[in-house]
Amino acid sequence: DDQNLIPLHSAIRGNASLSVVQELLEVDPASVNCKDSRGRNAHLLAKKVFGKRSSDSYASKMKYERLKALLHLAGTHPDAKLKEEQQQYETRLYKLENENLSLRRDNALLRTRCERNEDLLEKLVHKLQEYQQKLGGNSSTGVESNDGGMVE
């Protein structure tokens, strides 16, 4: 959905039974590390839903404690660790791809500027040669050409 909620997130937010949460975690233990559009994983959502209810009943507090334990166990599952590492890798890869694209744009812009500067330098040398010829061409001072030699 628009908040990037997965079924586990919806179950926690909807105060679903622990058996529903447990089934979701058994199907996909790695979902415990998935984040919503605000960057919250199942642990943070559970804390948001249950943690602010200090006046709740003993049963509600116990449910929150059992939910935290379920989420913790799922988070230690090898699939969960692998998925978390994969998400970190994909995030890093995405950032590097964007950085690469930005550097390519900068490089293309610099190449264009370099070519323009070379053209302007050539024109300047040509104008200086013309100016020197108009002055009489007998001057002993020369103008350095693009290839490093002196033009008289």
Tab-separated table of N, CA and C in Angstrom:
chain	number	residue	atom	x	y	z
A	1	ASP	N	0.831	-1.191	0.000
A	1	ASP	CA	0.000	0.000	0.000
A	1	ASP	C	0.871	1.248	0.000
A	2	ASP	N	0.264	2.403	0.158
A	2	ASP	CA	1.021	3.651	0.089
A	2	ASP	C	1.949	3.853	1.285
A	3	GLN	N	1.740	3.088	2.357
A	3	GLN	CA	2.614	3.184	3.519
A	3	GLN	C	3.650	2.067	3.552
A	4	ASN	N	3.658	1.254	2.507
A	4	ASN	CA	4.599	0.140	2.395
A	4	ASN	C	4.454	-0.852	3.557
A	5	LEU	N	3.202	-1.092	3.967
A	5	LEU	CA	2.943	-2.037	5.049
A	5	LEU	C	2.837	-3.444	4.488
A	6	ILE	N	3.438	-4.381	5.183
A	6	ILE	CA	3.322	-5.795	4.834
A	6	ILE	C	2.290	-6.410	5.787
A	7	PRO	N	1.848	-7.642	5.551
A	7	PRO	CA	0.846	-8.255	6.431
A	7	PRO	C	1.237	-8.242	7.912
A	8	LEU	N	2.505	-8.462	8.218
A	8	LEU	CA	2.944	-8.437	9.614
A	8	LEU	C	2.690	-7.073	10.241
A	9	HIS	N	3.023	-6.020	9.520
A	9	HIS	CA	2.793	-4.664	10.028
A	9	HIS	C	1.309	-4.437	10.291
A	10	SER	N	0.483	-4.853	9.334
A	10	SER	CA	-0.967	-4.669	9.487
A	10	SER	C	-1.494	-5.450	10.681
A	11	ALA	N	-0.980	-6.658	10.883
A	11	ALA	CA	-1.420	-7.473	12.018
A	11	ALA	C	-1.060	-6.799	13.336
A	12	ILE	N	0.123	-6.245	13.418
A	12	ILE	CA	0.552	-5.567	14.649
A	12	ILE	C	-0.290	-4.313	14.872
A	13	ARG	N	-0.439	-3.515	13.833
A	13	ARG	CA	-1.225	-2.282	13.959
A	13	ARG	C	-2.685	-2.574	14.282
A	14	GLY	N	-3.198	-3.690	13.764
A	14	GLY	CA	-4.596	-4.047	14.004
A	14	GLY	C	-4.816	-4.839	15.277
A	15	ASN	N	-3.754	-5.019	16.074
A	15	ASN	CA	-3.844	-5.741	17.334
A	15	ASN	C	-4.361	-7.168	17.128
A	16	ALA	N	-3.840	-7.814	16.086
A	16	ALA	CA	-4.239	-9.199	15.787
A	16	ALA	C	-3.751	-10.132	16.894
A	17	SER	N	-4.312	-11.321	16.909
A	17	SER	CA	-3.914	-12.297	17.926
A	17	SER	C	-2.463	-12.716	17.706
A	18	LEU	N	-1.850	-13.196	18.776
A	18	LEU	CA	-0.461	-13.633	18.679
A	18	LEU	C	-0.311	-14.826	17.747
A	19	SER	N	-1.343	-15.655	17.646
A	19	SER	CA	-1.257	-16.812	16.745
A	19	SER	C	-1.169	-16.361	15.291
A	20	VAL	N	-1.868	-15.279	14.940
A	20	VAL	CA	-1.790	-14.737	13.577
A	20	VAL	C	-0.382	-14.198	13.322
A	21	VAL	N	0.133	-13.454	14.278
A	21	VAL	CA	1.491	-12.900	14.148
A	21	VAL	C	2.500	-14.033	14.024
A	22	GLN	N	2.336	-15.064	14.850
A	22	GLN	CA	3.268	-16.198	14.816
A	22	GLN	C	3.222	-16.901	13.458
A	23	GLU	N	2.040	-17.083	12.902
A	23	GLU	CA	1.929	-17.722	11.586
A	23	GLU	C	2.608	-16.883	10.512
A	24	LEU	N	2.410	-15.590	10.572
A	24	LEU	CA	3.061	-14.709	9.594
A	24	LEU	C	4.580	-14.799	9.707
A	25	LEU	N	5.076	-14.867	10.925
A	25	LEU	CA	6.527	-14.961	11.137
A	25	LEU	C	7.072	-16.317	10.722
A	26	GLU	N	6.272	-17.373	10.866
A	26	GLU	CA	6.716	-18.699	10.426
A	26	GLU	C	6.816	-18.762	8.907
A	27	VAL	N	5.895	-18.103	8.226
A	27	VAL	CA	5.914	-18.085	6.763
A	27	VAL	C	7.111	-17.277	6.257
A	28	ASP	N	7.351	-16.123	6.903
A	28	ASP	CA	8.440	-15.251	6.457
A	28	ASP	C	9.109	-14.590	7.656
A	29	PRO	N	10.059	-15.289	8.285
A	29	PRO	CA	10.715	-14.718	9.466
A	29	PRO	C	11.474	-13.427	9.151
A	30	ALA	N	11.888	-13.281	7.922
A	30	ALA	CA	12.642	-12.078	7.547
A	30	ALA	C	11.765	-10.834	7.526
A	31	SER	N	10.447	-11.014	7.508
A	31	SER	CA	9.550	-9.855	7.471
A	31	SER	C	9.672	-9.001	8.726
A	32	VAL	N	10.245	-9.561	9.785
A	32	VAL	CA	10.413	-8.805	11.020
A	32	VAL	C	11.312	-7.589	10.796
A	33	ASN	N	12.187	-7.655	9.805
A	33	ASN	CA	13.113	-6.546	9.524
A	33	ASN	C	12.643	-5.618	8.419
A	34	CYS	N	11.549	-5.954	7.742
A	34	CYS	CA	11.037	-5.088	6.670
A	34	CYS	C	10.544	-3.779	7.268
A	35	LYS	N	10.765	-2.714	6.545
A	35	LYS	CA	10.395	-1.387	7.040
A	35	LYS	C	9.255	-0.806	6.223
A	36	ASP	N	8.432	-0.007	6.899
A	36	ASP	CA	7.355	0.685	6.197
A	36	ASP	C	7.909	1.963	5.581
A	37	SER	N	7.046	2.788	5.005
A	37	SER	CA	7.509	3.993	4.314
A	37	SER	C	8.143	5.006	5.263
A	38	ARG	N	7.916	4.845	6.558
A	38	ARG	CA	8.520	5.742	7.549
A	38	ARG	C	9.781	5.140	8.179
A	39	GLY	N	10.201	3.984	7.663
A	39	GLY	CA	11.419	3.357	8.158
A	39	GLY	C	11.225	2.541	9.428
A	40	ARG	N	9.985	2.193	9.766
A	40	ARG	CA	9.710	1.435	10.990
A	40	ARG	C	9.580	-0.053	10.673
A	41	ASN	N	10.298	-0.875	11.440
A	41	ASN	CA	10.164	-2.328	11.299
A	41	ASN	C	9.109	-2.819	12.299
A	42	ALA	N	8.919	-4.133	12.391
A	42	ALA	CA	7.885	-4.700	13.260
A	42	ALA	C	8.116	-4.340	14.729
A	43	HIS	N	9.366	-4.303	15.156
A	43	HIS	CA	9.669	-3.951	16.550
A	43	HIS	C	9.177	-2.538	16.876
A	44	LEU	N	9.491	-1.605	15.985
A	44	LEU	CA	9.095	-0.217	16.231
A	44	LEU	C	7.583	-0.036	16.162
A	45	LEU	N	6.940	-0.748	15.234
A	45	LEU	CA	5.480	-0.657	15.158
A	45	LEU	C	4.838	-1.217	16.423
A	46	ALA	N	5.346	-2.331	16.921
A	46	ALA	CA	4.806	-2.920	18.149
A	46	ALA	C	4.972	-1.947	19.320
A	47	LYS	N	6.130	-1.316	19.387
A	47	LYS	CA	6.361	-0.346	20.463
A	47	LYS	C	5.398	0.830	20.329
A	48	LYS	N	5.164	1.257	19.100
A	48	LYS	CA	4.239	2.380	18.875
A	48	LYS	C	2.821	1.999	19.286
A	49	VAL	N	2.403	0.807	18.907
A	49	VAL	CA	1.034	0.379	19.193
A	49	VAL	C	0.830	0.074	20.672
A	50	PHE	N	1.753	-0.685	21.269
A	50	PHE	CA	1.568	-1.139	22.644
A	50	PHE	C	2.314	-0.289	23.671
A	51	GLY	N	3.427	0.253	23.268
A	51	GLY	CA	4.289	0.951	24.216
A	51	GLY	C	3.677	2.195	24.816
A	52	LYS	N	2.796	2.862	24.098
A	52	LYS	CA	2.229	4.109	24.612
A	52	LYS	C	0.990	3.879	25.481
A	53	ARG	N	0.583	2.639	25.610
A	53	ARG	CA	-0.614	2.322	26.390
A	53	ARG	C	-0.231	1.926	27.818
A	54	SER	N	0.185	2.868	28.584
A	54	SER	CA	0.635	2.554	29.945
A	54	SER	C	-0.532	2.183	30.863
A	55	SER	N	-1.743	2.601	30.525
A	55	SER	CA	-2.891	2.328	31.392
A	55	SER	C	-3.628	1.057	30.980
A	56	ASP	N	-3.080	0.302	30.020
A	56	ASP	CA	-3.746	-0.913	29.563
A	56	ASP	C	-3.746	-1.992	30.627
A	57	SER	N	-4.546	-2.987	30.386
A	57	SER	CA	-4.693	-4.089	31.335
A	57	SER	C	-3.423	-4.942	31.384
A	58	TYR	N	-3.389	-5.775	32.399
A	58	TYR	CA	-2.281	-6.702	32.555
A	58	TYR	C	-2.187	-7.630	31.341
A	59	ALA	N	-3.344	-8.075	30.828
A	59	ALA	CA	-3.374	-8.974	29.673
A	59	ALA	C	-2.766	-8.309	28.452
A	60	SER	N	-3.046	-7.040	28.267
A	60	SER	CA	-2.489	-6.304	27.126
A	60	SER	C	-0.972	-6.160	27.260
A	61	LYS	N	-0.529	-5.895	28.477
A	61	LYS	CA	0.920	-5.763	28.703
A	61	LYS	C	1.620	-7.100	28.462
A	62	MET	N	0.983	-8.186	28.879
A	62	MET	CA	1.567	-9.513	28.668
A	62	MET	C	1.606	-9.854	27.174
A	63	LYS	N	0.554	-9.465	26.446
A	63	LYS	CA	0.532	-9.705	25.005
A	63	LYS	C	1.689	-8.969	24.342
A	64	TYR	N	1.942	-7.731	24.770
A	64	TYR	CA	3.048	-6.948	24.215
A	64	TYR	C	4.380	-7.642	24.501
A	65	GLU	N	4.557	-8.163	25.706
A	65	GLU	CA	5.799	-8.855	26.050
A	65	GLU	C	5.974	-10.112	25.192
A	66	ARG	N	4.903	-10.867	24.993
A	66	ARG	CA	4.990	-12.074	24.159
A	66	ARG	C	5.245	-11.703	22.697
A	67	LEU	N	4.632	-10.616	22.248
A	67	LEU	CA	4.861	-10.140	20.876
A	67	LEU	C	6.324	-9.758	20.694
A	68	LYS	N	6.886	-9.045	21.656
A	68	LYS	CA	8.307	-8.678	21.568
A	68	LYS	C	9.178	-9.921	21.494
A	69	ALA	N	8.833	-10.943	22.277
A	69	ALA	CA	9.616	-12.184	22.261
A	69	ALA	C	9.515	-12.876	20.903
A	70	LEU	N	8.309	-12.924	20.326
A	70	LEU	CA	8.130	-13.527	18.993
A	70	LEU	C	8.954	-12.788	17.941
A	71	LEU	N	8.892	-11.475	17.996
A	71	LEU	CA	9.639	-10.664	17.019
A	71	LEU	C	11.140	-10.862	17.190
A	72	HIS	N	11.582	-10.933	18.437
A	72	HIS	CA	13.017	-11.141	18.690
A	72	HIS	C	13.471	-12.494	18.144
A	73	LEU	N	12.699	-13.543	18.417
A	73	LEU	CA	13.056	-14.877	17.918
A	73	LEU	C	13.097	-14.902	16.392
A	74	ALA	N	12.119	-14.268	15.766
A	74	ALA	CA	12.100	-14.234	14.302
A	74	ALA	C	13.311	-13.481	13.770
A	75	GLY	N	13.701	-12.433	14.482
A	75	GLY	CA	14.855	-11.637	14.051
A	75	GLY	C	16.169	-12.378	14.129
A	76	THR	N	16.222	-13.424	14.948
A	76	THR	CA	17.463	-14.206	15.059
A	76	THR	C	17.494	-15.356	14.060
A	77	HIS	N	16.416	-15.555	13.342
A	77	HIS	CA	16.343	-16.621	12.330
A	77	HIS	C	17.335	-16.298	11.205
A	78	PRO	N	18.056	-17.290	10.685
A	78	PRO	CA	19.045	-17.035	9.620
A	78	PRO	C	18.450	-16.338	8.393
A	79	ASP	N	17.207	-16.674	8.032
A	79	ASP	CA	16.583	-16.015	6.875
A	79	ASP	C	16.400	-14.528	7.123
A	80	ALA	N	16.081	-14.173	8.369
A	80	ALA	CA	15.884	-12.765	8.709
A	80	ALA	C	17.189	-11.997	8.583
A	81	LYS	N	18.261	-12.601	9.076
A	81	LYS	CA	19.572	-11.940	8.975
A	81	LYS	C	19.973	-11.764	7.512
A	82	LEU	N	19.745	-12.803	6.722
A	82	LEU	CA	20.097	-12.751	5.315
A	82	LEU	C	19.301	-11.675	4.591
A	83	LYS	N	18.018	-11.611	4.874
A	83	LYS	CA	17.177	-10.612	4.210
A	83	LYS	C	17.578	-9.201	4.627
A	84	GLU	N	17.922	-9.020	5.893
A	84	GLU	CA	18.352	-7.705	6.356
A	84	GLU	C	19.646	-7.299	5.642
A	85	GLU	N	20.581	-8.227	5.522
A	85	GLU	CA	21.828	-7.940	4.808
A	85	GLU	C	21.552	-7.634	3.341
A	86	GLN	N	20.619	-8.377	2.755
A	86	GLN	CA	20.268	-8.144	1.362
A	86	GLN	C	19.651	-6.758	1.188
A	87	GLN	N	18.786	-6.348	2.120
A	87	GLN	CA	18.191	-5.017	2.043
A	87	GLN	C	19.258	-3.940	2.169
A	88	GLN	N	20.217	-4.150	3.072
A	88	GLN	CA	21.303	-3.188	3.230
A	88	GLN	C	22.143	-3.113	1.953
A	89	TYR	N	22.408	-4.277	1.367
A	89	TYR	CA	23.172	-4.329	0.117
A	89	TYR	C	22.422	-3.597	-0.990
A	90	GLU	N	21.121	-3.858	-1.120
A	90	GLU	CA	20.329	-3.218	-2.169
A	90	GLU	C	20.259	-1.709	-1.970
A	91	THR	N	20.157	-1.268	-0.722
A	91	THR	CA	20.145	0.165	-0.431
A	91	THR	C	21.473	0.791	-0.828
A	92	ARG	N	22.561	0.132	-0.476
A	92	ARG	CA	23.902	0.644	-0.827
A	92	ARG	C	24.093	0.670	-2.342
A	93	LEU	N	23.625	-0.395	-3.008
A	93	LEU	CA	23.734	-0.471	-4.451
A	93	LEU	C	22.943	0.652	-5.112
A	94	TYR	N	21.750	0.911	-4.631
A	94	TYR	CA	20.911	1.988	-5.163
A	94	TYR	C	21.616	3.334	-5.010
A	95	LYS	N	22.204	3.574	-3.834
A	95	LYS	CA	22.924	4.823	-3.605
A	95	LYS	C	24.122	4.945	-4.548
A	96	LEU	N	24.861	3.836	-4.732
A	96	LEU	CA	26.022	3.866	-5.623
A	96	LEU	C	25.613	4.092	-7.074
A	97	GLU	N	24.497	3.489	-7.484
A	97	GLU	CA	24.011	3.700	-8.848
A	97	GLU	C	23.643	5.161	-9.067
A	98	ASN	N	22.996	5.777	-8.088
A	98	ASN	CA	22.650	7.199	-8.197
A	98	ASN	C	23.893	8.076	-8.218
A	99	GLU	N	24.861	7.728	-7.389
A	99	GLU	CA	26.117	8.482	-7.358
A	99	GLU	C	26.843	8.346	-8.697
A	100	ASN	N	26.839	7.127	-9.259
A	100	ASN	CA	27.462	6.886	-10.552
A	100	ASN	C	26.792	7.722	-11.638
A	101	LEU	N	25.472	7.753	-11.631
A	101	LEU	CA	24.734	8.542	-12.615
A	101	LEU	C	25.074	10.021	-12.494
A	102	SER	N	25.148	10.497	-11.275
A	102	SER	CA	25.488	11.895	-11.034
A	102	SER	C	26.902	12.200	-11.528
A	103	LEU	N	27.838	11.303	-11.257
A	103	LEU	CA	29.220	11.506	-11.713
A	103	LEU	C	29.318	11.467	-13.242
A	104	ARG	N	28.526	10.609	-13.872
A	104	ARG	CA	28.529	10.556	-15.338
A	104	ARG	C	28.025	11.869	-15.927
A	105	ARG	N	26.963	12.420	-15.302
A	105	ARG	CA	26.443	13.714	-15.775
A	105	ARG	C	27.492	14.800	-15.619
A	106	ASP	N	28.135	14.824	-14.442
A	106	ASP	CA	29.181	15.820	-14.199
A	106	ASP	C	30.319	15.662	-15.201
A	107	ASN	N	30.708	14.426	-15.483
A	107	ASN	CA	31.785	14.150	-16.419
A	107	ASN	C	31.426	14.643	-17.823
A	108	ALA	N	30.198	14.371	-18.248
A	108	ALA	CA	29.757	14.823	-19.574
A	108	ALA	C	29.766	16.345	-19.648
A	109	LEU	N	29.323	16.989	-18.581
A	109	LEU	CA	29.322	18.451	-18.546
A	109	LEU	C	30.740	18.996	-18.621
A	110	LEU	N	31.661	18.378	-17.887
A	110	LEU	CA	33.061	18.823	-17.916
A	110	LEU	C	33.691	18.605	-19.292
A	111	ARG	N	33.358	17.482	-19.930
A	111	ARG	CA	33.875	17.251	-21.281
A	111	ARG	C	33.391	18.323	-22.242
A	112	THR	N	32.127	18.661	-22.150
A	112	THR	CA	31.553	19.702	-23.015
A	112	THR	C	32.255	21.034	-22.775
A	113	ARG	N	32.454	21.362	-21.495
A	113	ARG	CA	33.137	22.620	-21.171
A	113	ARG	C	34.571	22.615	-21.688
A	114	CYS	N	35.242	21.474	-21.566
A	114	CYS	CA	36.630	21.357	-22.037
A	114	CYS	C	36.700	21.571	-23.544
A	115	GLU	N	35.785	20.924	-24.272
A	115	GLU	CA	35.755	21.098	-25.732
A	115	GLU	C	35.482	22.553	-26.101
A	116	ARG	N	34.576	23.173	-25.391
A	116	ARG	CA	34.261	24.585	-25.661
A	116	ARG	C	35.473	25.463	-25.369
A	117	ASN	N	36.155	25.187	-24.274
A	117	ASN	CA	37.354	25.962	-23.936
A	117	ASN	C	38.449	25.782	-24.987
A	118	GLU	N	38.608	24.547	-25.500
A	118	GLU	CA	39.598	24.315	-26.552
A	118	GLU	C	39.248	25.116	-27.803
A	119	ASP	N	37.968	25.120	-28.171
A	119	ASP	CA	37.525	25.899	-29.334
A	119	ASP	C	37.779	27.386	-29.120
A	120	LEU	N	37.457	27.885	-27.938
A	120	LEU	CA	37.679	29.307	-27.650
A	120	LEU	C	39.156	29.657	-27.655
A	121	LEU	N	39.984	28.760	-27.153
A	121	LEU	CA	41.423	28.999	-27.147
A	121	LEU	C	41.971	29.052	-28.578
A	122	GLU	N	41.498	28.122	-29.402
A	122	GLU	CA	41.916	28.140	-30.806
A	122	GLU	C	41.530	29.445	-31.491
A	123	LYS	N	40.316	29.901	-31.250
A	123	LYS	CA	39.851	31.165	-31.835
A	123	LYS	C	40.678	32.339	-31.328
A	124	LEU	N	41.014	32.306	-30.036
A	124	LEU	CA	41.817	33.370	-29.451
A	124	LEU	C	43.203	33.406	-30.080
A	125	VAL	N	43.812	32.257	-30.250
A	125	VAL	CA	45.135	32.193	-30.878
A	125	VAL	C	45.051	32.728	-32.300
A	126	HIS	N	44.009	32.310	-33.007
A	126	HIS	CA	43.819	32.779	-34.387
A	126	HIS	C	43.655	34.304	-34.428
A	127	LYS	N	42.842	34.868	-33.514
A	127	LYS	CA	42.642	36.321	-33.455
A	127	LYS	C	43.938	37.035	-33.117
A	128	LEU	N	44.726	36.461	-32.207
A	128	LEU	CA	46.004	37.080	-31.861
A	128	LEU	C	46.961	37.070	-33.054
A	129	GLN	N	46.930	36.009	-33.823
A	129	GLN	CA	47.765	35.942	-35.020
A	129	GLN	C	47.338	37.009	-36.022
A	130	GLU	N	46.037	37.150	-36.198
A	130	GLU	CA	45.528	38.185	-37.122
A	130	GLU	C	45.927	39.568	-36.634
A	131	TYR	N	45.786	39.799	-35.340
A	131	TYR	CA	46.136	41.092	-34.770
A	131	TYR	C	47.622	41.378	-34.961
A	132	GLN	N	48.433	40.346	-34.755
A	132	GLN	CA	49.869	40.509	-34.912
A	132	GLN	C	50.223	40.846	-36.365
A	133	GLN	N	49.514	40.209	-37.293
A	133	GLN	CA	49.770	40.483	-38.712
A	133	GLN	C	49.358	41.905	-39.070
A	134	LYS	N	48.278	42.404	-38.468
A	134	LYS	CA	47.827	43.764	-38.732
A	134	LYS	C	48.821	44.786	-38.206
A	135	LEU	N	49.503	44.448	-37.127
A	135	LEU	CA	50.483	45.362	-36.554
A	135	LEU	C	51.765	45.417	-37.392
A	136	GLY	N	51.859	44.558	-38.315
A	136	GLY	CA	53.018	44.627	-39.179
A	136	GLY	C	53.751	43.320	-39.290
A	137	GLY	N	53.512	42.424	-38.416
A	137	GLY	CA	54.117	41.108	-38.518
A	137	GLY	C	55.614	41.114	-38.299
A	138	ASN	N	56.233	42.280	-38.069
A	138	ASN	CA	57.677	42.335	-37.890
A	138	ASN	C	58.079	42.268	-36.430
A	139	SER	N	57.127	42.070	-35.591
A	139	SER	CA	57.406	42.049	-34.158
A	139	SER	C	58.251	40.822	-33.826
A	140	SER	N	59.134	40.987	-32.870
A	140	SER	CA	59.995	39.873	-32.493
A	140	SER	C	59.325	38.950	-31.471
A	141	THR	N	58.205	39.395	-30.910
A	141	THR	CA	57.517	38.539	-29.942
A	141	THR	C	56.491	37.708	-30.671
A	142	GLY	N	56.401	36.450	-30.291
A	142	GLY	CA	55.445	35.548	-30.926
A	142	GLY	C	54.355	35.146	-29.944
A	143	VAL	N	53.372	34.483	-30.487
A	143	VAL	CA	52.268	33.968	-29.680
A	143	VAL	C	52.389	32.460	-29.666
A	144	GLU	N	52.251	31.878	-28.482
A	144	GLU	CA	52.360	30.433	-28.373
A	144	GLU	C	51.119	29.782	-28.979
A	145	SER	N	51.344	28.771	-29.832
A	145	SER	CA	50.216	28.080	-30.461
A	145	SER	C	49.691	26.987	-29.539
A	146	ASN	N	48.639	26.355	-29.974
A	146	ASN	CA	47.984	25.325	-29.191
A	146	ASN	C	48.915	24.145	-28.939
A	147	ASP	N	49.831	23.849	-29.862
A	147	ASP	CA	50.719	22.704	-29.711
A	147	ASP	C	51.988	23.041	-28.959
A	148	GLY	N	52.099	24.266	-28.435
A	148	GLY	CA	53.240	24.624	-27.608
A	148	GLY	C	54.323	25.365	-28.375
A	149	GLY	N	54.261	25.384	-29.720
A	149	GLY	CA	55.262	26.101	-30.505
A	149	GLY	C	54.945	27.585	-30.587
A	150	MET	N	55.891	28.368	-31.068
A	150	MET	CA	55.675	29.813	-31.169
A	150	MET	C	55.169	30.125	-32.579
A	151	VAL	N	54.188	30.985	-32.625
A	151	VAL	CA	53.672	31.457	-33.898
A	151	VAL	C	54.091	32.914	-34.029
A	152	GLU	N	54.680	33.265	-35.180
A	152	GLU	CA	55.154	34.643	-35.350
A	152	GLU	C	54.214	35.434	-36.207
